[in-house]
Each structure stands twice: as C-alpha cells, then as structure tokens.
PDB file of C-alpha atoms (C1' of nucleotides) in Angstrom:
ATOM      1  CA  UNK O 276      -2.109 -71.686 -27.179  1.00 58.00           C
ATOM      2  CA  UNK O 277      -0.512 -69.886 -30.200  1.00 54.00           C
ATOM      3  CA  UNK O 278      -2.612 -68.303 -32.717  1.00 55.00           C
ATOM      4  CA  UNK O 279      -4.990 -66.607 -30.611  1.00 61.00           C
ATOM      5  CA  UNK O 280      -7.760 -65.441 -32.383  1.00 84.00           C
ATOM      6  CA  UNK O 281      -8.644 -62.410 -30.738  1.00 94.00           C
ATOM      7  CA  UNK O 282      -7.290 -59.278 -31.225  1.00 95.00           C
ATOM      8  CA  UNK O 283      -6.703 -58.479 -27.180  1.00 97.00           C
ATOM      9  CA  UNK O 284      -4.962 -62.061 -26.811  1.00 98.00           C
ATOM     10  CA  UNK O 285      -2.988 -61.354 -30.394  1.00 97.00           C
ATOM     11  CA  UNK O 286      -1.916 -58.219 -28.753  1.00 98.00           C
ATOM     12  CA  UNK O 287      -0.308 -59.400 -25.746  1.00 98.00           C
ATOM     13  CA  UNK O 288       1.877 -61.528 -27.632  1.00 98.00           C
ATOM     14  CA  UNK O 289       2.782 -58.692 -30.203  1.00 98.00           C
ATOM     15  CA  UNK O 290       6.132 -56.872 -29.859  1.00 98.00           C
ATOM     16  CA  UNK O 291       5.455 -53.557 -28.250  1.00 98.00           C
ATOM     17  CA  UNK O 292       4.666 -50.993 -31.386  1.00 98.00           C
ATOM     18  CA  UNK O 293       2.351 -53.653 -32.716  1.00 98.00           C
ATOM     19  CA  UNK O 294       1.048 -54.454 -29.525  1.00 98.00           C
ATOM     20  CA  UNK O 295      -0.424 -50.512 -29.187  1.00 98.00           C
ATOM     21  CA  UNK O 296      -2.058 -50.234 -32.962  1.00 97.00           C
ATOM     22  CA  UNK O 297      -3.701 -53.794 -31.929  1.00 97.00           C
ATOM     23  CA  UNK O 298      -5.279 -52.635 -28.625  1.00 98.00           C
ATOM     24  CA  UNK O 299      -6.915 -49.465 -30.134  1.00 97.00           C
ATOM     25  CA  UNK O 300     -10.077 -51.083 -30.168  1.00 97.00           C
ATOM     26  CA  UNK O 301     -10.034 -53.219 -27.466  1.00 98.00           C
ATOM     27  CA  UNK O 302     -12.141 -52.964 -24.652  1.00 98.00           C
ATOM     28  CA  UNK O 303     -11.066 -51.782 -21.016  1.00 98.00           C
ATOM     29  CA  UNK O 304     -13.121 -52.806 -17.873  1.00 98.00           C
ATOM     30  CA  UNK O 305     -12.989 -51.883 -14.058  1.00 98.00           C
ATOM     31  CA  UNK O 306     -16.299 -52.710 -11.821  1.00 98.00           C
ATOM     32  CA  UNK O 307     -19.253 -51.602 -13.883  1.00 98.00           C
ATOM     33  CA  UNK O 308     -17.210 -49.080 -15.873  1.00 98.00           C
ATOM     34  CA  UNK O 309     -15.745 -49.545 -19.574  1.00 98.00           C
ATOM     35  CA  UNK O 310     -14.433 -48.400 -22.296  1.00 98.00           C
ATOM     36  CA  UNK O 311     -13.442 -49.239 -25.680  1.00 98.00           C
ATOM     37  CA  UNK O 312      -9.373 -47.959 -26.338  1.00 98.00           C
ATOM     38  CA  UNK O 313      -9.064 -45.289 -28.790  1.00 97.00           C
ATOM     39  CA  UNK O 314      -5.441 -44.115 -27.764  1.00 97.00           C
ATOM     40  CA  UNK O 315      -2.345 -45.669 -27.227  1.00 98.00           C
ATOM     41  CA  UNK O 316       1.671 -44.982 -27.078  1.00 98.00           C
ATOM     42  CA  UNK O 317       5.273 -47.261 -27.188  1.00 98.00           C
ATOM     43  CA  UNK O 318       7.340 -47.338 -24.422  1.00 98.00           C
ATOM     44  CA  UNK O 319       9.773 -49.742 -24.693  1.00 98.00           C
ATOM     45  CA  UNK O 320      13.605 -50.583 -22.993  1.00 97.00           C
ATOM     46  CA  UNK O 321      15.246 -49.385 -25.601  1.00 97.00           C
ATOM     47  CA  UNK O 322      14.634 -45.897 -25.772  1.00 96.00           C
ATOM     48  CA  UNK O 323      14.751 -43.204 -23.318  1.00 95.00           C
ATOM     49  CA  UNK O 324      11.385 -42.158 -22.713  1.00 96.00           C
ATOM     50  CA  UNK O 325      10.712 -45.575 -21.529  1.00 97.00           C
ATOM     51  CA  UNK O 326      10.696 -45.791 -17.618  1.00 97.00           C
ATOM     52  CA  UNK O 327      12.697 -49.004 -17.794  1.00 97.00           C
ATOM     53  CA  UNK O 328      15.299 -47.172 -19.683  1.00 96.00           C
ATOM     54  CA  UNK O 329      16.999 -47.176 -16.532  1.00 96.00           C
ATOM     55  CA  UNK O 330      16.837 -51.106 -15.754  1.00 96.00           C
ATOM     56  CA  UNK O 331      14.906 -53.394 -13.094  1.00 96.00           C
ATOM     57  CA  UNK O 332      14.198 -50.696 -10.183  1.00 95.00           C
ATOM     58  CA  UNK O 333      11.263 -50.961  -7.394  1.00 93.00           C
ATOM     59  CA  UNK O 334       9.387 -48.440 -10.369  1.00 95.00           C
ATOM     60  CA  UNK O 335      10.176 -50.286 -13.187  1.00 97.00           C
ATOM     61  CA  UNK O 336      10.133 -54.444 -12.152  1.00 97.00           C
ATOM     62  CA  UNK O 337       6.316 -54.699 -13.058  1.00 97.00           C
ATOM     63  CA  UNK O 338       7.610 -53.730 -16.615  1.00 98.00           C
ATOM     64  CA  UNK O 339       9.927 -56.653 -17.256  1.00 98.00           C
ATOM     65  CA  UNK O 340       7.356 -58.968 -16.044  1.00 97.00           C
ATOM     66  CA  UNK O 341       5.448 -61.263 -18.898  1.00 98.00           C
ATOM     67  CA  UNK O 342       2.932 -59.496 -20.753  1.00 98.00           C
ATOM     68  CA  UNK O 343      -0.744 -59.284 -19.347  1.00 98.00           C
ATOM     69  CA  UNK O 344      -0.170 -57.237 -16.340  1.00 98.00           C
ATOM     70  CA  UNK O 345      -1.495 -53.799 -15.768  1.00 98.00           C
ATOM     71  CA  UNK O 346       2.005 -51.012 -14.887  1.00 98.00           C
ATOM     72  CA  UNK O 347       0.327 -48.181 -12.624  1.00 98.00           C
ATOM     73  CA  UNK O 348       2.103 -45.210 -11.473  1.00 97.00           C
ATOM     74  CA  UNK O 349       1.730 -42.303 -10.288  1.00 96.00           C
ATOM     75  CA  UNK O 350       2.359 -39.515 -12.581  1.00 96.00           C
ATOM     76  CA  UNK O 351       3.202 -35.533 -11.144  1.00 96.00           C
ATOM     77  CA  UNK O 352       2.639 -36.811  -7.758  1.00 94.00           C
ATOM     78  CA  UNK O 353      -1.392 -36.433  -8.763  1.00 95.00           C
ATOM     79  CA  UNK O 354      -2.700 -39.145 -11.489  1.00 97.00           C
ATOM     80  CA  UNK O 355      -2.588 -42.577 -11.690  1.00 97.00           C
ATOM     81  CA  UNK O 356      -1.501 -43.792 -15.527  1.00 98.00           C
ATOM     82  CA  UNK O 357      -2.781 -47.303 -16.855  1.00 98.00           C
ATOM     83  CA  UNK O 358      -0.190 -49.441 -19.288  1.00 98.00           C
ATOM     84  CA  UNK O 359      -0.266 -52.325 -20.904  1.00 98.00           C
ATOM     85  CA  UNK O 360       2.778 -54.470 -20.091  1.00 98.00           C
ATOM     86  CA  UNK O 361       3.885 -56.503 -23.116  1.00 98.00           C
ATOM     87  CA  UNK O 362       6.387 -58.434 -24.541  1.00 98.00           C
ATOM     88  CA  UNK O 363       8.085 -61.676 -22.524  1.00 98.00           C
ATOM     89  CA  UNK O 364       9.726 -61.412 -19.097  1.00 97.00           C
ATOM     90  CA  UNK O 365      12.868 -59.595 -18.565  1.00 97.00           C
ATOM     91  CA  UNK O 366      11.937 -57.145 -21.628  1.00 98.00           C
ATOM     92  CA  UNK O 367      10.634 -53.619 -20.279  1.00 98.00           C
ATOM     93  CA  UNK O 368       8.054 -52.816 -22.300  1.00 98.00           C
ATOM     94  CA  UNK O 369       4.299 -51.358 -21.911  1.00 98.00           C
ATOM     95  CA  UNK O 370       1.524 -49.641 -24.027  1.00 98.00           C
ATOM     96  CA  UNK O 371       0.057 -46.384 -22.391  1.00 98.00           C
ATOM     97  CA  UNK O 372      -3.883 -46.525 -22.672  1.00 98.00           C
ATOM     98  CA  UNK O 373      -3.976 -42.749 -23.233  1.00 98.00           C
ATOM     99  CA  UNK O 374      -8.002 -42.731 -23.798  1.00 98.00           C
ATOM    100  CA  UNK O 375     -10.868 -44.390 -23.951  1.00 98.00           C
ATOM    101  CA  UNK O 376     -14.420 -44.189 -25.657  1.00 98.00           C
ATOM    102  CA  UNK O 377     -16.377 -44.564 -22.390  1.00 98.00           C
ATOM    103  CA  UNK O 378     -18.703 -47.676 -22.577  1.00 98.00           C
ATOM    104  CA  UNK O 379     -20.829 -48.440 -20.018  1.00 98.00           C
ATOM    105  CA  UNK O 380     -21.107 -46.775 -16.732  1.00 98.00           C
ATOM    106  CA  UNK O 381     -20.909 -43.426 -17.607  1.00 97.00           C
ATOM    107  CA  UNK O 382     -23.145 -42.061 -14.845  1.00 97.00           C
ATOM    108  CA  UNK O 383     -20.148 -43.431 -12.375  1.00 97.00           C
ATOM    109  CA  UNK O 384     -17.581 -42.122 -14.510  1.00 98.00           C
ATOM    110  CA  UNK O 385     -19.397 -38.621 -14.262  1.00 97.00           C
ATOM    111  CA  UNK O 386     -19.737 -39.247 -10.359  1.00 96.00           C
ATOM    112  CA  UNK O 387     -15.754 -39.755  -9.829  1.00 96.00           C
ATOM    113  CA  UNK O 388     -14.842 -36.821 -12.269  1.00 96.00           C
ATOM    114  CA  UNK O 389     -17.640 -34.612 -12.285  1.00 94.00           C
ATOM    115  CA  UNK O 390     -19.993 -33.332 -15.030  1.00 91.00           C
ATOM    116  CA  UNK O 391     -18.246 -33.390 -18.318  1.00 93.00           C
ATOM    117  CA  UNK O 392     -19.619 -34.295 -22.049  1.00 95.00           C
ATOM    118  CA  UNK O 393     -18.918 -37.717 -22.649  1.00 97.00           C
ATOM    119  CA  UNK O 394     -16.435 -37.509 -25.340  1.00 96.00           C
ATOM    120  CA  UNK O 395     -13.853 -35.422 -21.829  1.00 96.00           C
ATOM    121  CA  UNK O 396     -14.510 -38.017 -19.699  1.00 97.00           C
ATOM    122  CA  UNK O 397     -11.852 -40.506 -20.841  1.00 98.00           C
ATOM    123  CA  UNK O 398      -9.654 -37.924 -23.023  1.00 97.00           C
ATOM    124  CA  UNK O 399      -6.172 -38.520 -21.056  1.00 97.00           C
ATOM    125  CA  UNK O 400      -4.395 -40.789 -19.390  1.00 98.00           C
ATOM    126  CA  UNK O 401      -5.011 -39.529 -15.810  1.00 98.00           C
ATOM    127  CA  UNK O 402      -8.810 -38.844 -16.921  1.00 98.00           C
ATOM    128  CA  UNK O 403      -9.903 -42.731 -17.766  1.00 98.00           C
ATOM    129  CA  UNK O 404      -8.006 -44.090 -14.440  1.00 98.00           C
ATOM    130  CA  UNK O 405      -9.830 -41.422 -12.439  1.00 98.00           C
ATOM    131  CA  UNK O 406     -13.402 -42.323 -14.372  1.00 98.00           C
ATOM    132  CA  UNK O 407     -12.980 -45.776 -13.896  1.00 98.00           C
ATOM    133  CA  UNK O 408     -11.497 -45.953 -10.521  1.00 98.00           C
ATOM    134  CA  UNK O 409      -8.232 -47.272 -11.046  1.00 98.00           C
ATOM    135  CA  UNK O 410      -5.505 -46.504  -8.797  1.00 97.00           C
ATOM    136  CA  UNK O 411      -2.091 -47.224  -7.794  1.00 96.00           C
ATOM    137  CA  UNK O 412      -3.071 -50.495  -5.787  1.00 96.00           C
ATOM    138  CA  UNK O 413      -4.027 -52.203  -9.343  1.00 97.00           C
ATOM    139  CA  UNK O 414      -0.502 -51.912 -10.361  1.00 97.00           C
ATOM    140  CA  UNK O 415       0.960 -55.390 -11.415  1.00 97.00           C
ATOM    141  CA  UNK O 416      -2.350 -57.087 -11.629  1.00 98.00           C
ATOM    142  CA  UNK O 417      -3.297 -59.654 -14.369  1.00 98.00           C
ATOM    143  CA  UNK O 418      -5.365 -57.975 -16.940  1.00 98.00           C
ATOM    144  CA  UNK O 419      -6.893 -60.969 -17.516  1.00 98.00           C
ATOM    145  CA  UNK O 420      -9.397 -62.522 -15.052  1.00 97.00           C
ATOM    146  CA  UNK O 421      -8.017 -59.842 -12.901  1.00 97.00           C
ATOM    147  CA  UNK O 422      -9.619 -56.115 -11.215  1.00 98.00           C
ATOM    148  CA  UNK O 423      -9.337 -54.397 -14.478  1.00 98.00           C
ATOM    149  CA  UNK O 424     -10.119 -56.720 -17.705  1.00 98.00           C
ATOM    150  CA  UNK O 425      -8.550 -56.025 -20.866  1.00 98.00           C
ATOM    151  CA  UNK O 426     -11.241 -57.473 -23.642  1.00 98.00           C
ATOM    152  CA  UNK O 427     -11.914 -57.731 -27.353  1.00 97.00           C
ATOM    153  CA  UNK O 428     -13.761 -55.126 -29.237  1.00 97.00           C
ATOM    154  CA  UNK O 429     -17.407 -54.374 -28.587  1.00 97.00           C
ATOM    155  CA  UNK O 430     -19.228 -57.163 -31.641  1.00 94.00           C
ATOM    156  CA  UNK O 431     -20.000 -55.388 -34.666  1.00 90.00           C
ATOM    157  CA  UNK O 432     -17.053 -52.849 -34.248  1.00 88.00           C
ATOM    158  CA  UNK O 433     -15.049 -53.029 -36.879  1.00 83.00           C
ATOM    159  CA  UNK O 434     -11.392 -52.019 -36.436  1.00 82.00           C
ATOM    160  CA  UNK O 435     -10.777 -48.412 -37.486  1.00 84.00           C
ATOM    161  CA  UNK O 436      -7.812 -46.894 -39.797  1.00 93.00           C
ATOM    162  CA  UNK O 437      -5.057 -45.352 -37.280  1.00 95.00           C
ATOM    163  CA  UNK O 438      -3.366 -41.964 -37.009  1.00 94.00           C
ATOM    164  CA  UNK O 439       0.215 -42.377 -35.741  1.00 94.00           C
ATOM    165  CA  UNK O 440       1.971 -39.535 -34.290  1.00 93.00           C
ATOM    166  CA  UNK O 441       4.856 -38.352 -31.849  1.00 93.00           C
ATOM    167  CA  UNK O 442       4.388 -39.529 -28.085  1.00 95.00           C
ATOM    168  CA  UNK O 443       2.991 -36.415 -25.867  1.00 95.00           C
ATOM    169  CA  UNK O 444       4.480 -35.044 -22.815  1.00 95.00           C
ATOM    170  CA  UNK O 445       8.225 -36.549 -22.723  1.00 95.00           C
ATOM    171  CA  UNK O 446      11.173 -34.606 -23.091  1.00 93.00           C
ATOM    172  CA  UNK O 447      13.144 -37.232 -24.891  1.00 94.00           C
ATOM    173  CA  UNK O 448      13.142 -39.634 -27.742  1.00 95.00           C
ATOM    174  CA  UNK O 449      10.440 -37.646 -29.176  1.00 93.00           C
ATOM    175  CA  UNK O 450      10.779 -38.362 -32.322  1.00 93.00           C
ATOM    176  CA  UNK O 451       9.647 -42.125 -32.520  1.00 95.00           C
ATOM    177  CA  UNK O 452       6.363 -42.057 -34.103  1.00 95.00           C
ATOM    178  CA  UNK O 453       4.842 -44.598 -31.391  1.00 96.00           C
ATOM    179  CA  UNK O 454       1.215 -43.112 -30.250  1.00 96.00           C
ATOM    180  CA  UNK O 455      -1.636 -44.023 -32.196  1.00 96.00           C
ATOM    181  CA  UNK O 456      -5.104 -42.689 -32.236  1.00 95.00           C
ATOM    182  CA  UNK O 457      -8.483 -43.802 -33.601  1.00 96.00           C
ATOM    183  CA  UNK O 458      -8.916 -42.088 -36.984  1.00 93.00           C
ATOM    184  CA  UNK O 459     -12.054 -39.412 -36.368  1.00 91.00           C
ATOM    185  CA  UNK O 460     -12.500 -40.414 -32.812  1.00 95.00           C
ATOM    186  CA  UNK O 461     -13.574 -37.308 -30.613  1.00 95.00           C
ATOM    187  CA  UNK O 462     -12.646 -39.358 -27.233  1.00 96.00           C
ATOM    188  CA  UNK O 463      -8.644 -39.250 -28.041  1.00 96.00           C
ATOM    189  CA  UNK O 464      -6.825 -36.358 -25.503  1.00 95.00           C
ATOM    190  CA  UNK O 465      -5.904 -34.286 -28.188  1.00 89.00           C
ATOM    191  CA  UNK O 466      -6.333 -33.881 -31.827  1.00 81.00           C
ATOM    192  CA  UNK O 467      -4.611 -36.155 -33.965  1.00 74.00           C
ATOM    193  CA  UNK O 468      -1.061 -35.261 -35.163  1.00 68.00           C
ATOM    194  CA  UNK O 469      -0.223 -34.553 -39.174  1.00 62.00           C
ATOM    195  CA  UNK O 470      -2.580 -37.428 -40.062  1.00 59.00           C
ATOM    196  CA  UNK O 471      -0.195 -40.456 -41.249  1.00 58.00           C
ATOM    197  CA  UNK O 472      -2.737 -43.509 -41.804  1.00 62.00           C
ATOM    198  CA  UNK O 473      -1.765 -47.012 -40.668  1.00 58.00           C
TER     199      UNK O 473
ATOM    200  C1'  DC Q 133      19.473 -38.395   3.612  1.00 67.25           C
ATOM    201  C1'  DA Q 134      18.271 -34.196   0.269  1.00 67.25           C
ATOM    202  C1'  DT Q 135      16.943 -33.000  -4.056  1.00 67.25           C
ATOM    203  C1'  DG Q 136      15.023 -32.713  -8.793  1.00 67.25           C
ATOM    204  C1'  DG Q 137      11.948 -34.190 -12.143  1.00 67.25           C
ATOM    205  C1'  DG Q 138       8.098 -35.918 -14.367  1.00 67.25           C
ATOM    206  C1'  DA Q 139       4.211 -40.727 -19.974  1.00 67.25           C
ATOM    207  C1'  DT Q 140      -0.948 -34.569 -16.552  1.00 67.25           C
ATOM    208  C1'  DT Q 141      -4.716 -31.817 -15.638  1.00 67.25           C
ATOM    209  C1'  DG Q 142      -7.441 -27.802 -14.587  1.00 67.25           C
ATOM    210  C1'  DA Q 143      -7.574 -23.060 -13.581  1.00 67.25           C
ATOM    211  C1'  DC Q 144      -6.243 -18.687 -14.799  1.00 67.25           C
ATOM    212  C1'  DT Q 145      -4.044 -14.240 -17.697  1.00 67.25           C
TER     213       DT Q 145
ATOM    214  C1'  DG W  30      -1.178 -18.910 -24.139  1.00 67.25           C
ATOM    215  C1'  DT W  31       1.030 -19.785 -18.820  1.00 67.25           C
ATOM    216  C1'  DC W  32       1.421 -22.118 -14.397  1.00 67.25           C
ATOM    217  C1'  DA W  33       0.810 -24.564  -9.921  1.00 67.25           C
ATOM    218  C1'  DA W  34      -0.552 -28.839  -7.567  1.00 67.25           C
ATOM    219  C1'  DT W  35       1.664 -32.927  -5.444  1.00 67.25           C
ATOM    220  C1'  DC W  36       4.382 -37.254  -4.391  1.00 67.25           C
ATOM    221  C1'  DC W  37       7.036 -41.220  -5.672  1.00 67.25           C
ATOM    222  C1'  DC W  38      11.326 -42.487  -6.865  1.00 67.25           C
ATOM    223  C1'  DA W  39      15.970 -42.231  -9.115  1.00 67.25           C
ATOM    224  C1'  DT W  40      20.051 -40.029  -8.382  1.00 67.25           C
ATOM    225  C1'  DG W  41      23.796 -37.829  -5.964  1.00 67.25           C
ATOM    226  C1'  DC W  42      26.234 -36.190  -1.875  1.00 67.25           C
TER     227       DC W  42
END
DNA sequence: CATGGGATTGACT
DNA sequence: GTCAATCCCATGC
C-alpha cells in the first residue's frame, strides 16, 4: 500500500518534521469527542528534547515502535500528553498534538474540563487529552481502528498555510524550529511565534 | 533505594 | 508577571 492518498495515512509514513506540518489538519477522535489538529511539534532520537534521546527505556519503547501508535505520558506528575509515533520501528520518533479545533462533542469536552469558550477547550497539550478523555491507559494503542482514531481532514477543509516556530516548554535543543501552528487559528495554546510561513 | 526533573496548567501577586 | 501541584521514571549512590 504505498502512495496513500490521504493526508493522515501520507503522514504516518512521513519522516518526523514532515509528519507534524501533514497532521495539522487532520482529525483526532476519542468516543463521541473530536477535533480537527491545529498544533503540532518534532521530537525525534536525535536531539535532546526528544524523550528517546536517552534510548529504548520502559518510558520511551512505545516510541521506537512502527508508526501509528498513540505515545501517552504523563507530564508534571498531572496531564496526560497525546503523540503521534512516526517513522519505522527502532527509530524514536513522535509528533506532539499540542491542540485541537474541538469538533464534535463539545458539551462533553465542557463536562470533563469545565465551562470554557470553545476556542480554551483544546488550547494545550494537557487540555485536549483532558477534553477528550484520553489518559495514560491509551498509551501504545493503534491510532488506527483503535480507542482514539487519527482521521483525514473534515471534507471541504482545505489545508491551511503553517506558522513554524521554536518547540515550547523544553529546556534544550530549543532552537530547532519543529512546532507548527495553523496560520490564524484561535484554538492553538499560544500565539504563533515570529510568523515564518510554510 | 533516594532523589531530581519535567514536551503543563491554573491560580494568584 | 510568579509559583505550586503531583507522580512517573531516569539516574546515581
């Protein structure tokens, strides 16, 4: 099955830095809650931000598996954060879904987080897993026919122009310009950096 | 076995 | 703007 048409299939067989500007846009599902992916970041092996910097542990293995499976962790002991694990077996590699636009189910999302506009329900990493109930149990599940299901873009969406920008929250490697945002989206977790368009 | 550090968020000065 | 919550896991003794 090469040449897969759509973009979440073309994605998963993307090296990693393609593989995050090709799933903004994408849909995420879990239960009767969605969202479409507006956010992403890198992480890959090779640099030290990555968790799998540090090789095959109990943490990392779900990393070097083949790409399609969902990497959970836990993240300061409180959130649960979602990646995307790409590239083939034995590379450690993963996108970040860092927000989403939220989709359908809305009224659940608002039920798990509270009440919040809907452009704050899915603005962060720890935010979307907590709106669409993903936890810690989902890690190293297929993301296709599995509990969450990563999908192609809503139809009639058409793909919007990126901002790229420095990752957020890591102490090293900084400087790789790996996350990527939806250009003009108000669901991303923070304002776009010094707008570079892909 | 003890310890330090987060791919964050929400509350507060 | 600052800061605590909270827990898994990688590292070091």
């Amino acid at each position: 099955m090469s040449g897969a048409g759509e973009p979440h299939l073309r994605a998963l067989q993307l090296p990693v830095v393609e593989a995050a500007q090709a799933l903004v846009g994408c849909t995420i599902t879990h239960g009767s809650t969605s969202g479409v992916i507006v956010e992403t970041e890198a992480y890959h092996d090779s640099e030290p931000a990555c968790h799998a910097f540090v090789g095959i542990t109990a943490r990392t293995k779900t990393l070097f598996e083949p790409a399609g499976v969902a990497y959970v962790y836990r993240s300061y002991g409180i959130h649960a954060l979602l990646n995307v694990v790409v590239e083939p077996a034995g590379v450690g590699a993963a996108v970040l879904i860092r927000a989403l636009e939220p989709l359908t189910g809305a009224d659940l999302m608002r039920e798990r987080r509270g009440r919040e506009p809907l452009t704050e329900l899915c603005s962060g990493p720890g935010k979307l897993t907590q709106a669409l109930g993903i936890g810690l149990d989902l890690n190293a599940t297929p993301l296709l026919g599995g509990p969450i299901e990563l999908g192609p873009p809503p139809p009639g969406r058409s793909e919007p122009p990126l901002v790229i920008g420095s990752r957020i929250g890591i102490t090293r490697a900084v400087e790789l310009p790996w996350r990527f945002c939806a250009a003009g989206s108000r669901h991303v977790s923070r304002p776009w950096p010094r707008g570079l368009l892909a």
